[in-house]
JSON list of C-alpha atoms in Angstrom, two decimals:
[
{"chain": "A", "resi": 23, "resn": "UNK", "atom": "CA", "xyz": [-35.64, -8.11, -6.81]},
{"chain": "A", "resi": 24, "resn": "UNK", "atom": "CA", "xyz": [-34.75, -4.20, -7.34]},
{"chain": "A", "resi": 25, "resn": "UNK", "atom": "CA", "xyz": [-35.16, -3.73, -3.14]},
{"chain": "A", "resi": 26, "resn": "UNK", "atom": "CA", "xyz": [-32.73, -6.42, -2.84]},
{"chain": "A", "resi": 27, "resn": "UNK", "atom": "CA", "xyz": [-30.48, -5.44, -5.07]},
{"chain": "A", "resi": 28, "resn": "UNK", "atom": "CA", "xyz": [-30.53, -1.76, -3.65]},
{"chain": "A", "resi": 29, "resn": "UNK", "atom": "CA", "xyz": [-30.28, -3.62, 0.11]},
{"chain": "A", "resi": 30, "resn": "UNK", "atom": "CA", "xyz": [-27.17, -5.10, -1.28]},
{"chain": "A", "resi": 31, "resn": "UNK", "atom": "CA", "xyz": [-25.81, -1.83, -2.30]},
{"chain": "A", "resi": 32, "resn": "UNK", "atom": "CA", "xyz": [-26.13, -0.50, 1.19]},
{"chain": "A", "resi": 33, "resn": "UNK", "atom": "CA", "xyz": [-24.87, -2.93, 3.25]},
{"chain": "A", "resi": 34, "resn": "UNK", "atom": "CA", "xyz": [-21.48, -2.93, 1.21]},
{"chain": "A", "resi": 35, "resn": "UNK", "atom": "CA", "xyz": [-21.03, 0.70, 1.55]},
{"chain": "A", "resi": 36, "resn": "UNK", "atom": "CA", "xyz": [-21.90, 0.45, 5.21]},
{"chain": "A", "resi": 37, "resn": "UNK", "atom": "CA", "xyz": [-19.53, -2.50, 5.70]},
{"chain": "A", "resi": 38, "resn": "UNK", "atom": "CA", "xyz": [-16.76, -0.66, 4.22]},
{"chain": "A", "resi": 39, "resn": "UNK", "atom": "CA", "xyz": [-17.51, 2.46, 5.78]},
{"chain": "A", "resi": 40, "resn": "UNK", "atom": "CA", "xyz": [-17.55, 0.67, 9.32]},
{"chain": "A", "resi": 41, "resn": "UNK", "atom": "CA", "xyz": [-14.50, -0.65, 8.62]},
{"chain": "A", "resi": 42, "resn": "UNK", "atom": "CA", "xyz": [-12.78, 2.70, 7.92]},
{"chain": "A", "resi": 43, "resn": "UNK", "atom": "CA", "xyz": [-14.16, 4.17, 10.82]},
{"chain": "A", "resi": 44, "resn": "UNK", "atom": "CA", "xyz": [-13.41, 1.60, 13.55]},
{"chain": "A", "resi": 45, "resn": "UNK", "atom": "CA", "xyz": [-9.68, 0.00, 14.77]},
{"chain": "A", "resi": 46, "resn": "UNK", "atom": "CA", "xyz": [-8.95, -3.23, 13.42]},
{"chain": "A", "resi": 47, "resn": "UNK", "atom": "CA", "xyz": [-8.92, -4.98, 17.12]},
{"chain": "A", "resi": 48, "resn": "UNK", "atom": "CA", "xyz": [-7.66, -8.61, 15.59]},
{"chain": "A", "resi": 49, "resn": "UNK", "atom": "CA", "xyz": [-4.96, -7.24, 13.63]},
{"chain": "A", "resi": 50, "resn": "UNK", "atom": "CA", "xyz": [-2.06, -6.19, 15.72]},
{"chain": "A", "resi": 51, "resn": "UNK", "atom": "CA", "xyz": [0.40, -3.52, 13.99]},
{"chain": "A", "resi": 52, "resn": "UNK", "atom": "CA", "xyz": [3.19, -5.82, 14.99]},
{"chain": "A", "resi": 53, "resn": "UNK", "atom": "CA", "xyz": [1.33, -8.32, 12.62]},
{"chain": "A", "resi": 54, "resn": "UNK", "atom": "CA", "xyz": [0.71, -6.10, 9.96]},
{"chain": "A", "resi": 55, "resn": "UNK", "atom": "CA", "xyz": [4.61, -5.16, 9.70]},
{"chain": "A", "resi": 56, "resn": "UNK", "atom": "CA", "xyz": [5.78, -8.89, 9.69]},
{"chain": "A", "resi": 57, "resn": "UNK", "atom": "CA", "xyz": [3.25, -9.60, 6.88]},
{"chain": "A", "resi": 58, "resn": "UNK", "atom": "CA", "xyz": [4.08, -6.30, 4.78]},
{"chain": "A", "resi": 59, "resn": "UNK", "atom": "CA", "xyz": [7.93, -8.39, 5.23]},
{"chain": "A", "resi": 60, "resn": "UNK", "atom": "CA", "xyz": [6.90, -11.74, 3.98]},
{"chain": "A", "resi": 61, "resn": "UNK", "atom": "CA", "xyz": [5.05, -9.66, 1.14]},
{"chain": "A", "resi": 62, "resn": "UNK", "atom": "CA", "xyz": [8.17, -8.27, -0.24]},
{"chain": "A", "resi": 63, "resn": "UNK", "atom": "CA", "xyz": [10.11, -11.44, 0.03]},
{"chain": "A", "resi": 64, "resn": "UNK", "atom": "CA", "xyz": [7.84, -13.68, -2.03]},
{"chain": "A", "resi": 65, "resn": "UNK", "atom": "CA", "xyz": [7.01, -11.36, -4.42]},
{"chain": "A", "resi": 66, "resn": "UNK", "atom": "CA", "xyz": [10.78, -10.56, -4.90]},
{"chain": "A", "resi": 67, "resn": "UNK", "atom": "CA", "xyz": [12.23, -14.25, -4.35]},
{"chain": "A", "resi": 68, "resn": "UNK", "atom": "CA", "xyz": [10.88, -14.95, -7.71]},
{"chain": "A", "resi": 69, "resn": "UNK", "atom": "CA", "xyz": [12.71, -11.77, -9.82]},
{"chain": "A", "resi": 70, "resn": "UNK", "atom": "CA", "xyz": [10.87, -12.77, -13.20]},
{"chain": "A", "resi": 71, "resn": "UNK", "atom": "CA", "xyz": [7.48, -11.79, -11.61]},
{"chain": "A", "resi": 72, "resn": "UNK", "atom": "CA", "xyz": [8.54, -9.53, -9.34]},
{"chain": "A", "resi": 73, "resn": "UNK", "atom": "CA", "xyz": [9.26, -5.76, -9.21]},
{"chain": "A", "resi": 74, "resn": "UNK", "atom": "CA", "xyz": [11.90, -5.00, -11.82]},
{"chain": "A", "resi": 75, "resn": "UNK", "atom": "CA", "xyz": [15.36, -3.87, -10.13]},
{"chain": "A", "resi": 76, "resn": "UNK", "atom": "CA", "xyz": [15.31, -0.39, -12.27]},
{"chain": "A", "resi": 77, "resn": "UNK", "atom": "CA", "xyz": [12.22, 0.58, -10.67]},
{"chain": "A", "resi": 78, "resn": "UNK", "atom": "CA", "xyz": [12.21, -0.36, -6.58]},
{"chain": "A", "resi": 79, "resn": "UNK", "atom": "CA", "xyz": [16.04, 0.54, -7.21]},
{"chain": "A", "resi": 80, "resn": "UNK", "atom": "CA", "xyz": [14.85, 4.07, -7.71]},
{"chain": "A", "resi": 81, "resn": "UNK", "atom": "CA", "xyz": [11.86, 4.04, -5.67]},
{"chain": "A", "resi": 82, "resn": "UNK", "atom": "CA", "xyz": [11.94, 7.17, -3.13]},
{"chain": "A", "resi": 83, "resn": "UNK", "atom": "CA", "xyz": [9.37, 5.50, -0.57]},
{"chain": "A", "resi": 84, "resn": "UNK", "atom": "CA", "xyz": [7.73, 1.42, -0.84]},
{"chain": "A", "resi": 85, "resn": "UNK", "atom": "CA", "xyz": [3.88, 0.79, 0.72]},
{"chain": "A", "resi": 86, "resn": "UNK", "atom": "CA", "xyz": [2.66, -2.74, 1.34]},
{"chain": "A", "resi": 87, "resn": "UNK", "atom": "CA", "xyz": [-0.49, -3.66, 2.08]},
{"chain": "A", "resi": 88, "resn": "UNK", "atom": "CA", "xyz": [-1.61, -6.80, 3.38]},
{"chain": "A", "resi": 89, "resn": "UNK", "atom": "CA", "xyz": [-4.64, -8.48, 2.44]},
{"chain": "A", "resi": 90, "resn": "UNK", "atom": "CA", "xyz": [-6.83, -5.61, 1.28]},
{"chain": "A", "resi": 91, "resn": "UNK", "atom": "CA", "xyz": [-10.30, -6.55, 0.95]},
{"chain": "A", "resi": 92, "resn": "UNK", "atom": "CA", "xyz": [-11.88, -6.16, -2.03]},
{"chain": "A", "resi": 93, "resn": "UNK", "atom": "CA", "xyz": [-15.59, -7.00, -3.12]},
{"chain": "A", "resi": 94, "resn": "UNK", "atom": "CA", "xyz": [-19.21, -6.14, -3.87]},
{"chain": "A", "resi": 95, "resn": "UNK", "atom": "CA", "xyz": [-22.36, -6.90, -5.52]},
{"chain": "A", "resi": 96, "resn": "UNK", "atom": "CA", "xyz": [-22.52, -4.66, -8.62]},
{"chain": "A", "resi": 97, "resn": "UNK", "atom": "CA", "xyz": [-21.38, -2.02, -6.65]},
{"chain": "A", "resi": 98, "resn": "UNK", "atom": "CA", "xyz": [-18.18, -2.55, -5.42]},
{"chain": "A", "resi": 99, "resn": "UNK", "atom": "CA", "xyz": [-14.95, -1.04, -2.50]},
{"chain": "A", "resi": 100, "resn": "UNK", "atom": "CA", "xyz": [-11.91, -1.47, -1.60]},
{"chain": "A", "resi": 101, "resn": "UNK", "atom": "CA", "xyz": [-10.51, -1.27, 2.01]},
{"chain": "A", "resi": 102, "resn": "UNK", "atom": "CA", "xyz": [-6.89, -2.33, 3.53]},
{"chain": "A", "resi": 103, "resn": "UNK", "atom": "CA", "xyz": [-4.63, -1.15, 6.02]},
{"chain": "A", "resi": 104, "resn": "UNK", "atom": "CA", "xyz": [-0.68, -0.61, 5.38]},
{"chain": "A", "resi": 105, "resn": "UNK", "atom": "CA", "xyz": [2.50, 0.68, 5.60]},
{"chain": "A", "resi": 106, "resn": "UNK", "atom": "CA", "xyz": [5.34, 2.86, 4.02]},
{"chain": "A", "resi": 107, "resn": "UNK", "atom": "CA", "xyz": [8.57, 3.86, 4.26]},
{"chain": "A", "resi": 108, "resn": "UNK", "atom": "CA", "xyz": [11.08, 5.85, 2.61]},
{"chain": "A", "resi": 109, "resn": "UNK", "atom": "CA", "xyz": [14.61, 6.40, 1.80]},
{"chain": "A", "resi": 110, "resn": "UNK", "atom": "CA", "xyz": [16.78, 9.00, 4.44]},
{"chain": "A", "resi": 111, "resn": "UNK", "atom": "CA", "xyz": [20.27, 9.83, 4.61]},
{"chain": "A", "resi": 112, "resn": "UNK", "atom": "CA", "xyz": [20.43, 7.02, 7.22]},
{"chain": "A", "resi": 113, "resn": "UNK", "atom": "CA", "xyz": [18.46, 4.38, 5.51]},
{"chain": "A", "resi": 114, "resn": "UNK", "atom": "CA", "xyz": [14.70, 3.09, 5.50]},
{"chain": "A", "resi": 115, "resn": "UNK", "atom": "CA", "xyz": [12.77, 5.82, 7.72]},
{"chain": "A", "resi": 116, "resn": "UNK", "atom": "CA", "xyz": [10.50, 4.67, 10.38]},
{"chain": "A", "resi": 117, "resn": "UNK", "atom": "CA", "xyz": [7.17, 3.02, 9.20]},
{"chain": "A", "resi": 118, "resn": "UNK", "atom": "CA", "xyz": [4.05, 5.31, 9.04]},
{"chain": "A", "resi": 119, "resn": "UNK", "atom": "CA", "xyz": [0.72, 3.28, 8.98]},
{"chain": "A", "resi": 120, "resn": "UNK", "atom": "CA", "xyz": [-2.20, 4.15, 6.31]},
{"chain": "A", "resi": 121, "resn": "UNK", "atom": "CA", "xyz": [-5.65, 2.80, 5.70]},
{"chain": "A", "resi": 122, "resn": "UNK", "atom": "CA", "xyz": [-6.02, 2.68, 1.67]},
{"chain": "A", "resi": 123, "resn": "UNK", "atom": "CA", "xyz": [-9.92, 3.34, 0.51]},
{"chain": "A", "resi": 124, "resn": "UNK", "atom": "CA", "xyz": [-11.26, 3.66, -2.56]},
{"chain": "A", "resi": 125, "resn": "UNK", "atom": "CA", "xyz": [-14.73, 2.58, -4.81]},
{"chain": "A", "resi": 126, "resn": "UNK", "atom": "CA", "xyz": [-15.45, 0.64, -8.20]},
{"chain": "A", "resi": 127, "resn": "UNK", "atom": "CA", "xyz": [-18.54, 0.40, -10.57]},
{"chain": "A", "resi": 128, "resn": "UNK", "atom": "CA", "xyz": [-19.32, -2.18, -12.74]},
{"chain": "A", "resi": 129, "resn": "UNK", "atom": "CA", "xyz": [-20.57, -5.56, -12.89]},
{"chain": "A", "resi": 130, "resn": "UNK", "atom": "CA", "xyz": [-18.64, -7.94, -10.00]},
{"chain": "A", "resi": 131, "resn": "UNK", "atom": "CA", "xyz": [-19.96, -10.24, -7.38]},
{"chain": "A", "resi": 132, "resn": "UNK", "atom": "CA", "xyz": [-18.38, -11.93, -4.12]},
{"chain": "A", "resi": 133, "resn": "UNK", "atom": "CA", "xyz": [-14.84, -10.70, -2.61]},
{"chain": "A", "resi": 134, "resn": "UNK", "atom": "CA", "xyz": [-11.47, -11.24, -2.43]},
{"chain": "A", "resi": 135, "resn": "UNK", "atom": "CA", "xyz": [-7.92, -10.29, -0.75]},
{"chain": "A", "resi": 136, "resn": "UNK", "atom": "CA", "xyz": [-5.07, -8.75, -2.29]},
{"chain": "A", "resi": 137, "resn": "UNK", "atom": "CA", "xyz": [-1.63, -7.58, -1.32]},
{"chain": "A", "resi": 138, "resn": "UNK", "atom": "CA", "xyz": [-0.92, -4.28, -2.58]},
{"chain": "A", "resi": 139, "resn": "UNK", "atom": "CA", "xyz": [2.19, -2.57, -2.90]},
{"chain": "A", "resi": 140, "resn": "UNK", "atom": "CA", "xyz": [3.23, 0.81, -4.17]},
{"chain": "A", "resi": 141, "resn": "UNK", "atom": "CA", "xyz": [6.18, 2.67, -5.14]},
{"chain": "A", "resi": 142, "resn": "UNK", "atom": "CA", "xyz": [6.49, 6.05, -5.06]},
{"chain": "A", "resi": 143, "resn": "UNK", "atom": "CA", "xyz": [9.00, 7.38, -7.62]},
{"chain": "A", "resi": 144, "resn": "UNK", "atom": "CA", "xyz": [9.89, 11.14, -6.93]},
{"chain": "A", "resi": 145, "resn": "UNK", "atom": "CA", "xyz": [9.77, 13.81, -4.65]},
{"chain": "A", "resi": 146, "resn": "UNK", "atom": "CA", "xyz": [6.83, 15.33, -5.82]},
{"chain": "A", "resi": 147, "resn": "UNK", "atom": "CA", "xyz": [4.58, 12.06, -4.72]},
{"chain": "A", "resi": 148, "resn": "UNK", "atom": "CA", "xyz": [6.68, 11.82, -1.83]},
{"chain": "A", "resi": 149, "resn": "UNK", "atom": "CA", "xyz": [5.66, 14.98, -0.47]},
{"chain": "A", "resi": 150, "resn": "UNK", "atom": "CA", "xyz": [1.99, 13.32, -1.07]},
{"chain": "A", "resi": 151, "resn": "UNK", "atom": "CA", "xyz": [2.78, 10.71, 0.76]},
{"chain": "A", "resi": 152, "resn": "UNK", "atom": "CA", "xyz": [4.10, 12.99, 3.59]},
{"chain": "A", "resi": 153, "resn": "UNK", "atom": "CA", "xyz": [0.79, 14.50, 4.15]},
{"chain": "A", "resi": 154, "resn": "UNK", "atom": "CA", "xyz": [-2.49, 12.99, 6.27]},
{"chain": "A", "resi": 155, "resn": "UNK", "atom": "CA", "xyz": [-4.58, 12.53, 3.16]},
{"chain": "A", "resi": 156, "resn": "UNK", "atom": "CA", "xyz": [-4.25, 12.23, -0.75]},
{"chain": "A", "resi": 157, "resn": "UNK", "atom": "CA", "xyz": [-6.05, 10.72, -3.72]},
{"chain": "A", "resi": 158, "resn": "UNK", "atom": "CA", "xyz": [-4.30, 8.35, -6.34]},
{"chain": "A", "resi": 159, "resn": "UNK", "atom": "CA", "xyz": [-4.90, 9.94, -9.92]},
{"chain": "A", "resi": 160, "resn": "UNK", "atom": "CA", "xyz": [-6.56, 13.17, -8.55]},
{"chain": "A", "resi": 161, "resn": "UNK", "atom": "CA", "xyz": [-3.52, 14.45, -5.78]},
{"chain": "A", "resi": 162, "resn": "UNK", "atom": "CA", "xyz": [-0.43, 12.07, -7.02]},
{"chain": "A", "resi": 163, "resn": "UNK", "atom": "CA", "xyz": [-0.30, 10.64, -10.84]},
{"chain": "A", "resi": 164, "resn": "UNK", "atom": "CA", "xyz": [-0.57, 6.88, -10.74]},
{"chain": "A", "resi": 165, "resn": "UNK", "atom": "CA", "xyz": [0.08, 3.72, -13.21]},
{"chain": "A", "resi": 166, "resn": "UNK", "atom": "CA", "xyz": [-0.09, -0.22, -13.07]},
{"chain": "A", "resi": 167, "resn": "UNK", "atom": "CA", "xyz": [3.69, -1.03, -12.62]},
{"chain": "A", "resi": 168, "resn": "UNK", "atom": "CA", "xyz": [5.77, -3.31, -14.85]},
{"chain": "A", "resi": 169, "resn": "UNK", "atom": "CA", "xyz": [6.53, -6.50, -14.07]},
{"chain": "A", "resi": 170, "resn": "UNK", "atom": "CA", "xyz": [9.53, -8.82, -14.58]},
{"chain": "A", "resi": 171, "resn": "UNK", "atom": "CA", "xyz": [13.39, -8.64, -14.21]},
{"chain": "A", "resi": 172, "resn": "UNK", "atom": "CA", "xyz": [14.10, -5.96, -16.09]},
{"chain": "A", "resi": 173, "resn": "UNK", "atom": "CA", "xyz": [11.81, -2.77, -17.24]},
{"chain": "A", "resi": 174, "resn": "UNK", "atom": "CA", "xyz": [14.07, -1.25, -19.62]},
{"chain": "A", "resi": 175, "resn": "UNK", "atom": "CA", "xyz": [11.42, -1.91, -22.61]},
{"chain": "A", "resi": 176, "resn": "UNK", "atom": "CA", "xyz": [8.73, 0.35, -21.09]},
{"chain": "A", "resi": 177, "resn": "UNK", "atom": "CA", "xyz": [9.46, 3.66, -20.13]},
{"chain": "A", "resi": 178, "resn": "UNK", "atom": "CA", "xyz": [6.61, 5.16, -19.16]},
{"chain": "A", "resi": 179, "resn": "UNK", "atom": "CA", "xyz": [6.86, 4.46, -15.47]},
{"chain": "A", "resi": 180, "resn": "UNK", "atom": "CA", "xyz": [9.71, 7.00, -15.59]},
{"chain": "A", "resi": 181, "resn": "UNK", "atom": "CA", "xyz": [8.47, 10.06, -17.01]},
{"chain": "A", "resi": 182, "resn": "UNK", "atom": "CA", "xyz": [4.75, 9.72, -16.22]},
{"chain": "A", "resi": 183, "resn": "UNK", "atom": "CA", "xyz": [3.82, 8.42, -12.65]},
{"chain": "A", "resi": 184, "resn": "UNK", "atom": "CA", "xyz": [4.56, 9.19, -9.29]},
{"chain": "A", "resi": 185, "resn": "UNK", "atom": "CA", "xyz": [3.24, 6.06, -7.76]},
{"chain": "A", "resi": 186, "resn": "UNK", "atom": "CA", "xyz": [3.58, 2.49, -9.38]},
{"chain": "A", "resi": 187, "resn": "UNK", "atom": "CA", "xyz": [0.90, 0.38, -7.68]},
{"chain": "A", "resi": 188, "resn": "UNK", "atom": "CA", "xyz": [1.14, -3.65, -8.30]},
{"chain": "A", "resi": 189, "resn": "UNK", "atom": "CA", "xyz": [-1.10, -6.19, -6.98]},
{"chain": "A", "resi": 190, "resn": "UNK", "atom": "CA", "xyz": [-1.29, -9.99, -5.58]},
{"chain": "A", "resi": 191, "resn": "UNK", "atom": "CA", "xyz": [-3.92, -12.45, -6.00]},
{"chain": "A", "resi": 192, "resn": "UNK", "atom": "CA", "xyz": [-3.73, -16.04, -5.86]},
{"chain": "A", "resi": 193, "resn": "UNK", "atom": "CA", "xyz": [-0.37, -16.05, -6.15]},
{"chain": "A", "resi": 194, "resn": "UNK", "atom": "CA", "xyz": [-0.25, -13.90, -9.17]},
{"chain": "A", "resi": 195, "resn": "UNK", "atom": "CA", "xyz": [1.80, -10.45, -9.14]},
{"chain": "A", "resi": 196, "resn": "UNK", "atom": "CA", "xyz": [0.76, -8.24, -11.59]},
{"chain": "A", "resi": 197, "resn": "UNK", "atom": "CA", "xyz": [0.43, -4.15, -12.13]},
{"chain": "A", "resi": 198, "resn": "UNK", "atom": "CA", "xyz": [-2.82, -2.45, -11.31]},
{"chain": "A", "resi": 199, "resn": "UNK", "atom": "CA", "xyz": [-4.30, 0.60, -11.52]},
{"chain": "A", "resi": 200, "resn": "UNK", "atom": "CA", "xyz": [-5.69, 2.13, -8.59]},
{"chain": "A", "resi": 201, "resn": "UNK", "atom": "CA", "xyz": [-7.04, 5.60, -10.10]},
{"chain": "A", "resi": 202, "resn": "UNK", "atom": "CA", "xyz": [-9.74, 7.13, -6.94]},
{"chain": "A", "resi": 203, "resn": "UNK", "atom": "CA", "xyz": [-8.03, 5.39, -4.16]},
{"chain": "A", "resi": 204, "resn": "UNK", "atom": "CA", "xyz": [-7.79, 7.68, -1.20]},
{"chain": "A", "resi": 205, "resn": "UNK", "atom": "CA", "xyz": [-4.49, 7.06, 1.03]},
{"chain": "A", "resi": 206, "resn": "UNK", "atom": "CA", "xyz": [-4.76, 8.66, 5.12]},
{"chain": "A", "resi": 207, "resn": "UNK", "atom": "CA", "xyz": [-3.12, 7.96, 8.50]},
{"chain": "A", "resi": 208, "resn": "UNK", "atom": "CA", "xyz": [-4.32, 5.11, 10.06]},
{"chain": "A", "resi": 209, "resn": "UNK", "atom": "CA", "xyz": [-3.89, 7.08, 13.23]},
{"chain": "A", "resi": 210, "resn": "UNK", "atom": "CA", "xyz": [-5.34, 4.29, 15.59]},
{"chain": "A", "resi": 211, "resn": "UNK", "atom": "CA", "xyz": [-2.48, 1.70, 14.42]},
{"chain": "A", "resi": 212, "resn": "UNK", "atom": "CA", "xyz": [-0.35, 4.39, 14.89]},
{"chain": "A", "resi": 213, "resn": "UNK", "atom": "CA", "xyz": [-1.03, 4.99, 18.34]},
{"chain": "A", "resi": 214, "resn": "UNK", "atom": "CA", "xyz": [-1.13, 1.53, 19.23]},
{"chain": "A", "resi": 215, "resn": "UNK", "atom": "CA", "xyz": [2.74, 0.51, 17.23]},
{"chain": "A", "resi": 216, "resn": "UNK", "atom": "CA", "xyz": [4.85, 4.26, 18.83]},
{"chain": "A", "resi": 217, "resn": "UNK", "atom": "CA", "xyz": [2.39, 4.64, 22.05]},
{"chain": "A", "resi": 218, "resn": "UNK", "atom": "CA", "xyz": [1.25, 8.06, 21.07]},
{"chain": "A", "resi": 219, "resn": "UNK", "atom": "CA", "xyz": [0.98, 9.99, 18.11]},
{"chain": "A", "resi": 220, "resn": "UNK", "atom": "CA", "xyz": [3.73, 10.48, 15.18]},
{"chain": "A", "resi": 221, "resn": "UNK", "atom": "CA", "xyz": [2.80, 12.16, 12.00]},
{"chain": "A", "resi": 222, "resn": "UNK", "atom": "CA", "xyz": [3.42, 10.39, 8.68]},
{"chain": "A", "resi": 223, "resn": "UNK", "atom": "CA", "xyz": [6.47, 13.45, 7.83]},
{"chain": "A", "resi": 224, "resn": "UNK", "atom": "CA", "xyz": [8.00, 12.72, 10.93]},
{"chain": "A", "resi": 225, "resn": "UNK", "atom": "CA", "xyz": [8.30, 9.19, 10.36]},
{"chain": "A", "resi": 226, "resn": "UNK", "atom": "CA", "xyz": [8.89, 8.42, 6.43]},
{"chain": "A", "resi": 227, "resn": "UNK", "atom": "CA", "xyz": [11.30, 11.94, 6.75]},
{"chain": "A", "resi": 228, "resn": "UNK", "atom": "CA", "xyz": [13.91, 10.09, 9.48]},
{"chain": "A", "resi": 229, "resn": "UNK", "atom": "CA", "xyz": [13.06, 12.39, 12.24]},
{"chain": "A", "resi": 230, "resn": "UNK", "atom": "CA", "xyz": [12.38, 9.69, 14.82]},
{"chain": "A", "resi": 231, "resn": "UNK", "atom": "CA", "xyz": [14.18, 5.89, 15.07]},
{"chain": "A", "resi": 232, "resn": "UNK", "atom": "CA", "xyz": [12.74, 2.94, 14.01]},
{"chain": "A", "resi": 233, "resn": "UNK", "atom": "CA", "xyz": [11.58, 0.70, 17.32]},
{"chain": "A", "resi": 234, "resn": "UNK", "atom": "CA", "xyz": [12.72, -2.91, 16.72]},
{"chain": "A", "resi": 235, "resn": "UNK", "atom": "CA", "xyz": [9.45, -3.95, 16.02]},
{"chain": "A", "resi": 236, "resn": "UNK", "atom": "CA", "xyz": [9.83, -2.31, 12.51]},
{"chain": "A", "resi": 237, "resn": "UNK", "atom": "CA", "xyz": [12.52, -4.28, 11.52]},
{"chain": "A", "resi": 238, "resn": "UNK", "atom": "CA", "xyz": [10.81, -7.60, 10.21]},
{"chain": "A", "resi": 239, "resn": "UNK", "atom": "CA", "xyz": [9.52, -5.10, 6.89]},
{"chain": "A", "resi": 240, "resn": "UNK", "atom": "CA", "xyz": [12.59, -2.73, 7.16]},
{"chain": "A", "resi": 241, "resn": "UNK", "atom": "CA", "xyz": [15.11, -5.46, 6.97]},
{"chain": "A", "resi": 242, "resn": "UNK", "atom": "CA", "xyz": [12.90, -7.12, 3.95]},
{"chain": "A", "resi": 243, "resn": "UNK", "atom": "CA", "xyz": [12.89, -3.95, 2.44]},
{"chain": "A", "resi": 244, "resn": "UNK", "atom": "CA", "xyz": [16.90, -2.65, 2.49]},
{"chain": "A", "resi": 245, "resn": "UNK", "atom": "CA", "xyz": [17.36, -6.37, 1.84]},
{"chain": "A", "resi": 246, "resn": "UNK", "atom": "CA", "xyz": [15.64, -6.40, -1.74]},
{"chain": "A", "resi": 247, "resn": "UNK", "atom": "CA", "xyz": [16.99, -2.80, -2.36]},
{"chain": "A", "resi": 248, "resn": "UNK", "atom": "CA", "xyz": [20.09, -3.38, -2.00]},
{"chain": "A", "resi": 249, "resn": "UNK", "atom": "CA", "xyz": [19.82, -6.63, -4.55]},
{"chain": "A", "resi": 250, "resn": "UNK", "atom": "CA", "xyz": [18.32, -4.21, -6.81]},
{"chain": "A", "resi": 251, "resn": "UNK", "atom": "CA", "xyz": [20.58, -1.52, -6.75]},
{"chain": "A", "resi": 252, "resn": "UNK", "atom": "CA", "xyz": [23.40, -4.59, -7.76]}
]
């Protein structure tokens, strides 16, 4: 029983490490931006559960991911693939791509997917964001959002964390912490969606245009912005 157990173990780590490592060839990056869109807009089409206007009103940069796995036997990992972008003088910035990694301990069997989405909330986890690589609650300070209409009864989102991280599952939208998650260019998906190479600064920072294949997330995303800011 303990060598199966311990066989277990390894082939989750392996599976998620594979994953990591290798392009996602079924999932196009056009596909992933139209989903990240229809993320937003049912989570926001219902305000009472959704992201409270105060805080994606405020929010410097937004992150969806769609459908990150999640699962294990006792041992468990986390593994998705996203995008961001992020407020310029002349409105959403282009969309840089990220794969979203991270590991769990404790008792949990069987597997699941989520949407993610995160907010960053200042400069400071902007400039994370910026870079190829940074850890959630090591590099950038990180909380489970607030949910609802309005967020004026909890403050802590504004003086504490840099990144507000919420979750989907089954339909239910609720904060979540994701403390150890490691964020980096998904530089394959990037490749594939701008036909060579952009760096996440030059995209999320305005310094190239959005190609109209962006605009199924980016016209989700000013959309529900703009309602917020109201």
């Amino acid at each position: 029983m303990k060598t199966f157990v311990w066989l277990t173990v390894l082939l989750c780590f392996n599976v998620f490490a594979f994953a990591a490592d290798e392009p996602q060839k079924d999932s196009k990056a056009a596909d992933r931006v139209e989903a990240a869109g229809d993320v937003l807009n049912e989570i926001q089409a219902a305000p009472d559960s959704g992201i409270p206007s105060e805080i994606l009103s405020r929010a410097e940069c937004v992150a969806v991911v769609p459908s990150m796995l999640k699962g294990g036997f006792i041992f468990g990992g986390k593994y998705g693939r996203g995008l961001a972008s992020c407020r310029t003088p002349k409105g959403w910035s282009a969309p840089a791509f990220f794969m979203v990694t991270g590991g769990s301990f404790g008792f949990q069997i069987g597997g699941q997917a989520v949407d993610l989405v995160m907010l960053v909330m200042n400069n400071e986890g902007m400039q994370h964001l910026l870079s190829s690589q940074f850890a959630l609650g090591a590099d950038a300070s990180v909380a489970a959002g607030p949910v609802g209409r309005h967020a004026e009864g909890n403050t802590d989102w504004k003086m504490k964390a840099q990144v507000l991280t919420y979750s989907r599952t089954r339909g239910v939208f609720a904060g979540v912490s994701l403390n150890g998650a490691v964020l980096k260019q998904d530089k394959n998906t990037t490749r594939e969606f701008y036909g060579h190479m952009v760096t996440p600064k030059a995209a999320l920072t305005g310094e190239i245009e959005s190609p109209q294949t962006a605009y199924p997330f980016l016209s989700s995303l000013s959309k529900w912005a703009e309602e917020a800011a109201k």
